[in-house]
Coordinates of C-alpha atoms and ligand atoms in Angstrom, one line a residue:
X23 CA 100.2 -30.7 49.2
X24 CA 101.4 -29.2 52.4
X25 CA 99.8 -29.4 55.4
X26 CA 99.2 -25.8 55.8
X27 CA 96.3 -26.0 52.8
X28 CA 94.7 -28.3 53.9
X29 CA 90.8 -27.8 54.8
X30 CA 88.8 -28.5 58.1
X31 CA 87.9 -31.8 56.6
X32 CA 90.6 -32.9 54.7
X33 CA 92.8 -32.8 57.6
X34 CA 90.0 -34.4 60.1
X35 CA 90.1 -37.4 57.9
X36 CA 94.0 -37.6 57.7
X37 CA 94.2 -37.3 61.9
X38 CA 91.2 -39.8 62.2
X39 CA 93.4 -42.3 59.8
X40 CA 96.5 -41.4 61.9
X41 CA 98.0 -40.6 59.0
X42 CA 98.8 -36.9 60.2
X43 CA 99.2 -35.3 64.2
X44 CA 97.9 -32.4 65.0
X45 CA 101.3 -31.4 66.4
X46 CA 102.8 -32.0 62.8
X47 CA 99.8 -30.2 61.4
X48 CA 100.4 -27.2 64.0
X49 CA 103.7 -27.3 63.8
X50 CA 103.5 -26.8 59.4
X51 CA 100.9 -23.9 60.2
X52 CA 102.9 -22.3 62.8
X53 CA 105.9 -22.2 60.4
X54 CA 103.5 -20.7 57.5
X55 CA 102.8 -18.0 60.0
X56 CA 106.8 -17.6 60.9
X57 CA 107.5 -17.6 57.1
X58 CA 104.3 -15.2 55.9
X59 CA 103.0 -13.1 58.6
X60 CA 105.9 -10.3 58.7
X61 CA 104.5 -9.6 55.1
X62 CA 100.8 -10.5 55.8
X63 CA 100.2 -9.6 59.4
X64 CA 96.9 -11.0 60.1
X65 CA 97.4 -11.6 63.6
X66 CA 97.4 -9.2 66.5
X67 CA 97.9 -11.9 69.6
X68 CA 100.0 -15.3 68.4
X69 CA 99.4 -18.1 70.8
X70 CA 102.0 -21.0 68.9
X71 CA 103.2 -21.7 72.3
X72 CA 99.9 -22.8 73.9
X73 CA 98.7 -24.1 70.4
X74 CA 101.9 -26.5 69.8
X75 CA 101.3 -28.0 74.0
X76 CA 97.0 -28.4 72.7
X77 CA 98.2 -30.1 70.0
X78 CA 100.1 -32.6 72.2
X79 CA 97.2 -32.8 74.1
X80 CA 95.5 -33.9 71.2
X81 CA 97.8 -36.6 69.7
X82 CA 97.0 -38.2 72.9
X83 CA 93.7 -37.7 73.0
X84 CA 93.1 -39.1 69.5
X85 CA 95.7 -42.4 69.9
X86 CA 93.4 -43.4 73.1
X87 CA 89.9 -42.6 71.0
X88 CA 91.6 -44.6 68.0
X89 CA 92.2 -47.6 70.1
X90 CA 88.7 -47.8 72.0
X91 CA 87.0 -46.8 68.7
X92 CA 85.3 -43.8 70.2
X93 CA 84.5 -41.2 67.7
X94 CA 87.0 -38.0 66.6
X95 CA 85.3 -34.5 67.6
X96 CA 85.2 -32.5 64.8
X97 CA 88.0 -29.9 65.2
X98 CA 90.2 -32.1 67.5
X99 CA 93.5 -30.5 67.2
X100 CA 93.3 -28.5 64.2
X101 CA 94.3 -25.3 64.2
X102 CA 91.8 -22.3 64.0
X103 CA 92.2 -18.4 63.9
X104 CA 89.7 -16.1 66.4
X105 CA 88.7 -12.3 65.6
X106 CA 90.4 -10.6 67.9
X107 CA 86.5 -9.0 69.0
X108 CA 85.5 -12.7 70.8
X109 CA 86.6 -12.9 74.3
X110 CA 88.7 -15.9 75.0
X111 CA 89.5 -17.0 78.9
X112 CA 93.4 -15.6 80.1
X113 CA 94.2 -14.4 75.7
X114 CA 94.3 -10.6 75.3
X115 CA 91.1 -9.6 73.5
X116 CA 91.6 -6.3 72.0
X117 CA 89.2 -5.5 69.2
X118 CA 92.3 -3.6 67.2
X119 CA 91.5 -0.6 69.9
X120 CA 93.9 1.3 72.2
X121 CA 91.0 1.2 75.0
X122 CA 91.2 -2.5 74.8
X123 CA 94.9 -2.7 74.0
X124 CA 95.9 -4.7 77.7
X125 CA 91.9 -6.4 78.3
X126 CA 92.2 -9.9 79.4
X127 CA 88.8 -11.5 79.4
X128 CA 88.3 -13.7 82.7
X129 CA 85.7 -16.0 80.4
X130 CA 85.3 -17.5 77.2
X131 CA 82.5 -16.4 74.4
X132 CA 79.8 -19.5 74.1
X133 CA 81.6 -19.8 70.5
X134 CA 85.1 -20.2 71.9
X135 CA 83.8 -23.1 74.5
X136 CA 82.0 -25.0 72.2
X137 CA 84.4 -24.8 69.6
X138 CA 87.5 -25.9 72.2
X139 CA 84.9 -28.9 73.6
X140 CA 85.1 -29.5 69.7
X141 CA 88.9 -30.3 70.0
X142 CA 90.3 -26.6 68.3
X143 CA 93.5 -26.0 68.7
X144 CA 93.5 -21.7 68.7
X145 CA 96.3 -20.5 66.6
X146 CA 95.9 -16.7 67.3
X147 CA 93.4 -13.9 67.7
X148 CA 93.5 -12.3 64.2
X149 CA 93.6 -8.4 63.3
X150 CA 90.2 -6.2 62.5
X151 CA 89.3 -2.6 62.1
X152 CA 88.7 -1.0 65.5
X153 CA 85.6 -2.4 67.2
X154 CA 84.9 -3.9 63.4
X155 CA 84.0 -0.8 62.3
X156 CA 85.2 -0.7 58.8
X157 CA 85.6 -2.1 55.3
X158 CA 89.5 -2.6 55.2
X159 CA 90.7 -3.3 58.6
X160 CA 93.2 -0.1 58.3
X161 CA 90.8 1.1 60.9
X162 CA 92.9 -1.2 63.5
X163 CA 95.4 1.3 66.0
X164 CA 97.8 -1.5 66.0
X165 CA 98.6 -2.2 61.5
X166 CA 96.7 -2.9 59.0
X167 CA 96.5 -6.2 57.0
X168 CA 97.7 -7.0 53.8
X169 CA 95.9 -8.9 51.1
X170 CA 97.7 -12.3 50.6
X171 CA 96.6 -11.8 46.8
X172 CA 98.4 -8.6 46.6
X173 CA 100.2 -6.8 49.3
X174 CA 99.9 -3.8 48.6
X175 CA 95.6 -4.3 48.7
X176 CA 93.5 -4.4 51.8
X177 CA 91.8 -7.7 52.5
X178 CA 88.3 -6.1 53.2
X179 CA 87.4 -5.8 56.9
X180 CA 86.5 -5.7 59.4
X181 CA 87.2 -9.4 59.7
X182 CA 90.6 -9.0 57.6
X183 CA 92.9 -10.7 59.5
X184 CA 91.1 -13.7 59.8
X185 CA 90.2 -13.6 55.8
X186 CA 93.9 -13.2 55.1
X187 CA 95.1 -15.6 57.7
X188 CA 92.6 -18.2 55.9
X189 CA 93.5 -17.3 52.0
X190 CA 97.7 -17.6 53.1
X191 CA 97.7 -20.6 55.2
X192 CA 98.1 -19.2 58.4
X193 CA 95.2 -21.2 60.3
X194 CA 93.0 -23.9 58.7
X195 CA 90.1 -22.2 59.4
X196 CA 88.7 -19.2 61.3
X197 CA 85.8 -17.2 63.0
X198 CA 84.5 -13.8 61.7
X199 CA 81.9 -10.8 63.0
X200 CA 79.6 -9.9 60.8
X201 CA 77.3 -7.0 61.4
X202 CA 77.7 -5.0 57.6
X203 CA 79.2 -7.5 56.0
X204 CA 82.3 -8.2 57.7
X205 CA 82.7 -11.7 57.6
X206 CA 81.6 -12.0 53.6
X207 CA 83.2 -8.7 52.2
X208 CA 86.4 -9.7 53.6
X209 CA 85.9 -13.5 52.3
X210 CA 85.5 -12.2 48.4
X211 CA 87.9 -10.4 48.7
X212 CA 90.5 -12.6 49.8
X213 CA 89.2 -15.3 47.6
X214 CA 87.6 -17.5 50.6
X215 CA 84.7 -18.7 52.0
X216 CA 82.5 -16.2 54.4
X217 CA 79.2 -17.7 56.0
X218 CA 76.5 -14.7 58.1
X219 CA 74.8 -16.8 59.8
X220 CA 70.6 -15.8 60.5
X221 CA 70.3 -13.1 63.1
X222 CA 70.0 -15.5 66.7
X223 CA 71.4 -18.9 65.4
X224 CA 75.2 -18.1 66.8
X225 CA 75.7 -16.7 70.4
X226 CA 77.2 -13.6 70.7
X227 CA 77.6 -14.0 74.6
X228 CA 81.1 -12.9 74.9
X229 CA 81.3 -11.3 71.6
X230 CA 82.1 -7.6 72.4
X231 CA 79.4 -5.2 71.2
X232 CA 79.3 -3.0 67.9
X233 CA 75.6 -3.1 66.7
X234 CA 73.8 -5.4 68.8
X235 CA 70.6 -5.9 66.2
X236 CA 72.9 -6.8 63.6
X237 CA 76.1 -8.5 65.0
X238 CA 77.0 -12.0 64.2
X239 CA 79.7 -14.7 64.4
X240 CA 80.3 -16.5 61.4
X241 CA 82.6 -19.0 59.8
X242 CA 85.3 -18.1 57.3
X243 CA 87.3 -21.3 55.7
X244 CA 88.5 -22.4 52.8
X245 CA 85.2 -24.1 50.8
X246 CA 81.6 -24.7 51.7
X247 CA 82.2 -27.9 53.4
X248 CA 84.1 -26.4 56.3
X249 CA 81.4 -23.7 56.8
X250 CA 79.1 -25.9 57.3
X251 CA 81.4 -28.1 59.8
X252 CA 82.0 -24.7 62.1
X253 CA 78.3 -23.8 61.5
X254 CA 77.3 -27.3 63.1
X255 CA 79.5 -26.3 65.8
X256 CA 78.7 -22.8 67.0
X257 CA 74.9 -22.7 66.4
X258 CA 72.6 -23.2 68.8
X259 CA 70.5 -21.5 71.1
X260 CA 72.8 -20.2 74.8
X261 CA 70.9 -19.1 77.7
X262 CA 73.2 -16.0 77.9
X263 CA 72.3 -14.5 75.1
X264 CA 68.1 -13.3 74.7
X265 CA 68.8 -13.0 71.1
X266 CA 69.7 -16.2 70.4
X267 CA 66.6 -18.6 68.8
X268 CA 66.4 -21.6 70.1
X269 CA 65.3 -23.7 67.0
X270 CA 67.1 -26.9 66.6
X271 CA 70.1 -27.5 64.8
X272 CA 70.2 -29.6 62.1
X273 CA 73.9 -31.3 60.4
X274 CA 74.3 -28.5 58.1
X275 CA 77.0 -31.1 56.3
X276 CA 73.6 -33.1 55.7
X277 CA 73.2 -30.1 52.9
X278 CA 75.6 -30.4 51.0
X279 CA 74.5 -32.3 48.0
X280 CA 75.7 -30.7 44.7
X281 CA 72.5 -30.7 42.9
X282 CA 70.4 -27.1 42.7
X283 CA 68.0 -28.8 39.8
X284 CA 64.7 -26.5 40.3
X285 CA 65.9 -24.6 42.8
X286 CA 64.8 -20.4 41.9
X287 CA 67.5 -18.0 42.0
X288 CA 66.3 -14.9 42.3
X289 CA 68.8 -12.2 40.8
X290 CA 68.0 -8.2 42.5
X291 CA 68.2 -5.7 40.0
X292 CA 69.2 -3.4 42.7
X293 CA 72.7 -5.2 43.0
X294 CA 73.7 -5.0 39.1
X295 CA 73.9 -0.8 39.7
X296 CA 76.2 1.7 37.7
X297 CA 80.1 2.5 38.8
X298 CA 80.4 -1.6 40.0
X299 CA 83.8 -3.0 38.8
X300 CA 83.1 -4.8 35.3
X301 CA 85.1 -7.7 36.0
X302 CA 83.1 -8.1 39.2
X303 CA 79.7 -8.1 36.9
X304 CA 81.1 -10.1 34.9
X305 CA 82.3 -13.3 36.9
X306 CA 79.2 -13.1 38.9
X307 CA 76.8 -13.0 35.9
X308 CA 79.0 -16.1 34.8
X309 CA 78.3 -17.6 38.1
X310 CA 74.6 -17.1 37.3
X311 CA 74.9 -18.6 34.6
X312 CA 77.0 -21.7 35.6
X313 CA 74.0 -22.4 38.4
X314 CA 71.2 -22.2 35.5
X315 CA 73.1 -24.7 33.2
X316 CA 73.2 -26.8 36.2
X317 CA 69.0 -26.7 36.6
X318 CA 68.4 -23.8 38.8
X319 CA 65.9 -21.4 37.6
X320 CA 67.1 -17.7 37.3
X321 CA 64.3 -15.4 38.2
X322 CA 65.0 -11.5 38.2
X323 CA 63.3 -10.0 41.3
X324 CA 63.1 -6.2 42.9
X325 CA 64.6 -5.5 46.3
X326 CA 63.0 -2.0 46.0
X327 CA 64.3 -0.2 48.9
X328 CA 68.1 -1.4 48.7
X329 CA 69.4 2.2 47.9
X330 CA 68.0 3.1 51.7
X331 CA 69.6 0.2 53.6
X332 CA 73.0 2.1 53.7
X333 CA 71.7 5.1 55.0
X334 CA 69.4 3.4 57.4
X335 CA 72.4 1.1 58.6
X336 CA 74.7 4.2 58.9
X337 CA 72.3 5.3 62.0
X338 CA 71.0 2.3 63.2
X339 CA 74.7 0.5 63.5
X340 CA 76.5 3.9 65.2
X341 CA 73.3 4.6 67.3
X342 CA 74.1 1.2 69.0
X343 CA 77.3 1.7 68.9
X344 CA 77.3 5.0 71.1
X345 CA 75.5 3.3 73.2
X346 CA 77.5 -0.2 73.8
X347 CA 80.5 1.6 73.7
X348 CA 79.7 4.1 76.3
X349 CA 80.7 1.5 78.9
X350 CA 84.9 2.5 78.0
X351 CA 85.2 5.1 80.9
X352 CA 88.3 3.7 82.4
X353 CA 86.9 3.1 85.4
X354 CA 86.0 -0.5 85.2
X355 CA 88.3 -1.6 82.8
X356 CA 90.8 -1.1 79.6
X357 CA 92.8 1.6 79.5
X358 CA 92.4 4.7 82.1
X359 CA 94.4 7.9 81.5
X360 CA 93.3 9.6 85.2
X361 CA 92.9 13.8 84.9
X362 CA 92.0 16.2 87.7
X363 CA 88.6 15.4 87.6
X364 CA 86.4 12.6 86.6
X365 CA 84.9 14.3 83.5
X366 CA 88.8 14.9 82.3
X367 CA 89.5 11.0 83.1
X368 CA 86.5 10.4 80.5
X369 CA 87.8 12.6 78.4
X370 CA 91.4 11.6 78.3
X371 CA 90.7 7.9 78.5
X372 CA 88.0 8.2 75.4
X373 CA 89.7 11.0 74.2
X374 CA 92.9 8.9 73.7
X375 CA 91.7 5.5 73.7
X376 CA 89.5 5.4 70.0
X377 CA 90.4 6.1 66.8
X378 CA 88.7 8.8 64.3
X379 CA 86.1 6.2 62.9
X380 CA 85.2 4.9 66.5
X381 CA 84.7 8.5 67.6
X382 CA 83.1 9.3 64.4
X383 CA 80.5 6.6 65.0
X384 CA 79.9 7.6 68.8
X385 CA 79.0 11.6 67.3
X386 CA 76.8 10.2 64.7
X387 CA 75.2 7.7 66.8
X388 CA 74.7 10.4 69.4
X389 CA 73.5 12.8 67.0
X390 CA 70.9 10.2 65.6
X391 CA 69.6 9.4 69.5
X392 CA 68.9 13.3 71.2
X393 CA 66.4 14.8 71.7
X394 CA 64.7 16.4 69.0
X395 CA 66.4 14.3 66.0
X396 CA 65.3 10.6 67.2
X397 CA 62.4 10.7 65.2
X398 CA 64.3 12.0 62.3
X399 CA 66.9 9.9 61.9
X400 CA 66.7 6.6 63.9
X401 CA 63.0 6.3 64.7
X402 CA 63.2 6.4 60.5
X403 CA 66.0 4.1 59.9
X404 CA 64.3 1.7 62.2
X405 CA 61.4 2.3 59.7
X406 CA 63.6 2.0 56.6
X407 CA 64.4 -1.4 58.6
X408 CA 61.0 -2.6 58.1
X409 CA 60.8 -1.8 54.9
X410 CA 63.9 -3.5 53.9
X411 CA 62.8 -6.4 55.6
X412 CA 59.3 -7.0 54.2
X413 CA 61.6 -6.5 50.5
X414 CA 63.0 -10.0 51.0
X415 CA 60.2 -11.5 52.9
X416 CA 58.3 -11.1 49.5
X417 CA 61.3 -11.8 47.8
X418 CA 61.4 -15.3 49.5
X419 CA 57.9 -15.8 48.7
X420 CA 59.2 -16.9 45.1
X421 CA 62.1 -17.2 45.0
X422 CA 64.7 -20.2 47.0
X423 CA 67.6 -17.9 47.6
X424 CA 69.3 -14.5 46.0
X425 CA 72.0 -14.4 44.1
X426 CA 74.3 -11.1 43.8
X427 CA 77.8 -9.7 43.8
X428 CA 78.9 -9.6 47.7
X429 CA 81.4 -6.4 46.8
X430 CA 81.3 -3.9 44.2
X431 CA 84.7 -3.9 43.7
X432 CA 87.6 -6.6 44.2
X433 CA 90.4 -5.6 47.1
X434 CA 91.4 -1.9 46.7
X435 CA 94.6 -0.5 47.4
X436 CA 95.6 0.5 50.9
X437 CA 95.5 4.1 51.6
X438 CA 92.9 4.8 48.8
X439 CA 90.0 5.2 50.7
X440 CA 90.7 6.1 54.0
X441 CA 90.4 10.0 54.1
X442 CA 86.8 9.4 52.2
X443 CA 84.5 7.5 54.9
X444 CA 81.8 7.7 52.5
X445 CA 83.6 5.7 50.3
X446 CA 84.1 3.1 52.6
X447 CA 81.2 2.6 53.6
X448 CA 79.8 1.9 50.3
X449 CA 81.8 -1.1 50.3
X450 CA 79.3 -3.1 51.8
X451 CA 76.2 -1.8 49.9
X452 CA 75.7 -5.6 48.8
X453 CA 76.0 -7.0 52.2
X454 CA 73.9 -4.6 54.9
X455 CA 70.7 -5.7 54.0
X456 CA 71.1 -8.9 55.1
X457 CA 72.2 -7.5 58.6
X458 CA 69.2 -5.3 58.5
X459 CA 66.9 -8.2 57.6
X460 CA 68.0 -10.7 60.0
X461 CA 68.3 -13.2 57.9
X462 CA 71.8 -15.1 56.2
X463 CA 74.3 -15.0 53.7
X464 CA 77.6 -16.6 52.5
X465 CA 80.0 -15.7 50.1
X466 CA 81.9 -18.3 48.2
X467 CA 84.8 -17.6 44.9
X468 CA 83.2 -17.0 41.6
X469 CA 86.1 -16.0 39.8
X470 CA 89.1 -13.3 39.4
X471 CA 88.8 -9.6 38.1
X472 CA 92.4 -8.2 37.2
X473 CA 94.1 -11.1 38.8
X474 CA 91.9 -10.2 42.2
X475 CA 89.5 -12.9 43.4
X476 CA 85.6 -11.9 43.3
X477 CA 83.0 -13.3 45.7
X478 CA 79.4 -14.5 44.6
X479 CA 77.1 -13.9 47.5
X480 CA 74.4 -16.5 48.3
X481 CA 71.2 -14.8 50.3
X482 CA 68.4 -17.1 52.1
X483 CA 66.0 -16.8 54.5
X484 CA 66.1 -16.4 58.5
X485 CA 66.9 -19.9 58.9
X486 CA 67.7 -20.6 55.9
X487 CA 71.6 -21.8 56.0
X488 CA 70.7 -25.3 54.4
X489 CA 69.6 -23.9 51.3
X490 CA 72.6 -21.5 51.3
X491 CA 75.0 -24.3 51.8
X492 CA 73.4 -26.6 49.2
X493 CA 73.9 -24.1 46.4
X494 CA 77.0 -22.5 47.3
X495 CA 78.4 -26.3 48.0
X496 CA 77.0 -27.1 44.1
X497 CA 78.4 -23.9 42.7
X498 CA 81.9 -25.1 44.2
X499 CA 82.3 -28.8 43.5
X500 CA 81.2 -27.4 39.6
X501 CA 84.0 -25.1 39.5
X502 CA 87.8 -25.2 40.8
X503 CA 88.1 -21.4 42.3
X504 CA 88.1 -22.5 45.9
X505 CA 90.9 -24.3 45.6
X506 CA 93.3 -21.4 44.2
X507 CA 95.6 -19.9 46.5
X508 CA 98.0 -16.6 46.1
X509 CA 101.5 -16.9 45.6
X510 CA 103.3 -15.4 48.4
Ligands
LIG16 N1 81.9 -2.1 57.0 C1 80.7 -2.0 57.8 C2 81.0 -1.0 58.9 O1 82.0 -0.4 58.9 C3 80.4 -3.4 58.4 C4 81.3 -3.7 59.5 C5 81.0 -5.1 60.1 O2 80.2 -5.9 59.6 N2 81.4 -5.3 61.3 O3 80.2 -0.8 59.8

């Protein structure tokens, strides 16, 4: 095997034996990305420099923990890919946006400090559609990404670069925003793992603002295992966030027992729906199946108001959005493009600095906010919210967790649905009511559709990540589609 594929925990045990160094781990993964990422190009920032000098750092570090017999963090000096959307001390943090394109945060995110006192070694800040707004991550102004299953396919988005830079070997694991869907869309599609975590268990202090209801950092990694080992590490309630819960966290590696005898799966009929991808039915009614024959009881349940949560999520995400993203005016900081006057410095610096979908979301988010349409539109949504909400709070009432397709569709083509934003957005039909509950998801490999991989996602209950883990961790070690990996 070479080093490149190996998992969180596979290569934790190998450094803890001294049978590996993290600078001979780095230095495989650094030439994976030299090799792959011309064709790939999940990264916007590459920080192999700084990485390959951590890594030295850490050889030392373990050899004096070895001999006093003082425990091995975690992540000590393996190598892990950041969404280029969390801010990270002195690294360029761009968010795939022209405004952005020169920012260098002065501080770290909470996730970034807890996962460097873990011992991470950051390989790069990976690419993402601009602001994370988007399904494909061709909504970047710098590239887009390829799929490492197919280059001439999208990986999903917005998280895309990290999801490809997972599924070809170019990091060992990595971090993801989801606020749609955008860590486990982009997960099934590559053929990886994708953990939303419940709305308030991750910080998002220092994560830079698309939908602040709905954003959240999550893990994306290679198999269950290693969600659950960056979980453990970035939960946890930070005092510089008000969202964040402060319930304790428990060893979310404590959960993984491959057993799901009695658990209820409860299976929407709201997610089987007309003009989804028959191969993608098809591997995740197999999946179903597979978790019945191991003792789980399959119950069919109603989500009733799914068809709304698009709709609502299309004002509720861009009405936030208008709003958080109204702090670009050049004046304090990213790009500036100065005109005669201040209003012409707006307009130049905006005018220039987003792309179509970022300014498309600022109109409808606008729009949805004046005077005179609030009520109408996100006064409703936030109604719609509600609504969704209470659907899986009843939901929950009988069954453990839901089980559904995460995407409609396995990885499209690039190009094919960029002039139809409508399109797009109905990518993530499967995933936005999770966002709009609050509450978490993951999305693991079920299986291949055309030679595509196809994610099953797992949905439990605000708080719920242990029972998540435990069935997605029993679906795994049952079946061997986590550990296939594209030819490139
Ligand atoms: N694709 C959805 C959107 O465009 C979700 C994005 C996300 O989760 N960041 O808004």
């Amino acid at each position: 095997m070479k080093l490149y594929e190996l998992t969180i925990h596979e290569a934790h045990e190998l450094l803890k034996k001294g049978e590996v160094t993290s600078s001979e781990l780095v230095s495989a993964v650094v030439e994976r990305v030299e090799g792959v990422e011309p064709r790939v190009k999940s990264y916007i920032t590459l920080t192999c420099e700084q990485a390959l000098e951590r890594a030295r750092q850490a050889d030392e570090l373990i050899a004096r923990l070895r001999k006093s017999g003082e425990e091995i963090p975690p992540l000590l000096g393996i190598p892990i890919a950041i969404k280029d959307i969390i801010c990270t001390e002195g690294i360029r943090t761009t968010c795939a946006s022209r405004i952005l394109e020169n920012f260098i945060p002065p501080y770290d995110a909470t996730v970034i400090i807890r996962l460097k006192k873990a011992g991470m070694v950051m390989i790069g800040k990976t690419n993402l559609d601009e602001f994370a707004m988007g399904s494909s991550t061709e909504n970047s102004a710098f590239f887009p990404t390829r799929n490492p299953w197919d280059l001439e396919r999208v990986p999903g988005g917005s998280s895309g670069g990290s999801a490809a830079a997972v599924a070809a070997g170019e990091c060992i694991g990595s971090l993801g925003t989801d606020t749609g869907g955008s860590v486990r869309q982009p997960a099934a599609l590559c053929g990886v793992v994708g953990l939303k975590p419940t709305y308030g268990r991750v910080s998002r202090y220092g994560l830079v603002a698309f939908a602040s209801s709905l954003d959240q950092i999550g893990p994306i990694t290679k198999d269950v295992t290693d969600a659950a080992l960056l979980l453990n590490i970035i939960a946890g309630y930070d005092p510089h966030d008000s969202t964040s819960v402060n319930v304790p966290v428990p060893d979310y590696t404590k959960a993984l027992v491959p057993d799901v005898k009695g658990i209820k799966l409860g299976v929407p009929k709201e997610y089987f729906i007309e003009g989804m991808e028959e191969g993608v039915e098809k591997a995740v009614r197999e999946a179903i199946a597979k978790l019945e024959e191991m003792g789980a009881e399959v119950i069919e349940i109603s989500l009733p108001h799914t068809e709304y949560a698009l709709p609502a999520y299309y004002l509720i995400a861009p009405a936030e959005a208008s709003a958080n993203l109204a702090r670009y005016d050049g004046v304090k900081y990213g790009l500036f493009l100065p005109g005669p006057d201040l209003w012409e410095s707006y307009r130049l610096t905006r005018g220039n600095g987003f792309g179509p979908e970022v300014k498309r979301r600022i109109m409808l988010g606008t729009y949805a906010l004046s005077a005179g349409y609030y009520d109408a539109y996100y006064l409703k949504a936030q109604k719609v919210r509600t609504l969704i909400k209470q659907d899986f709070d009843r939901a929950f009432e009988q069954v453990d967790v839901i089980v559904a397709p995460t995407s409609p569709t396995v990885a499209f083509r690039l190009g094919e649905k960029v002039d139809d934003p409508l399109k797009m957005y109905l990518s993530d039909v499967f995933t936005i009511p999770v966002n709009l509950a609050g509450i978490c998801g993951i999305s693991i490999p079920c299986g291949f559709s055309g030679g595509l991989p196809v994610g099953l996602q797992i949905m439990g209950p605000a708080f719920g990540e242990e029972i998540v883990l435990r069935v997605a961790y029993a679906y795994e070690q049952a079946t061997e589609w986590h550990k296939k990996r594209p030819e490139l």
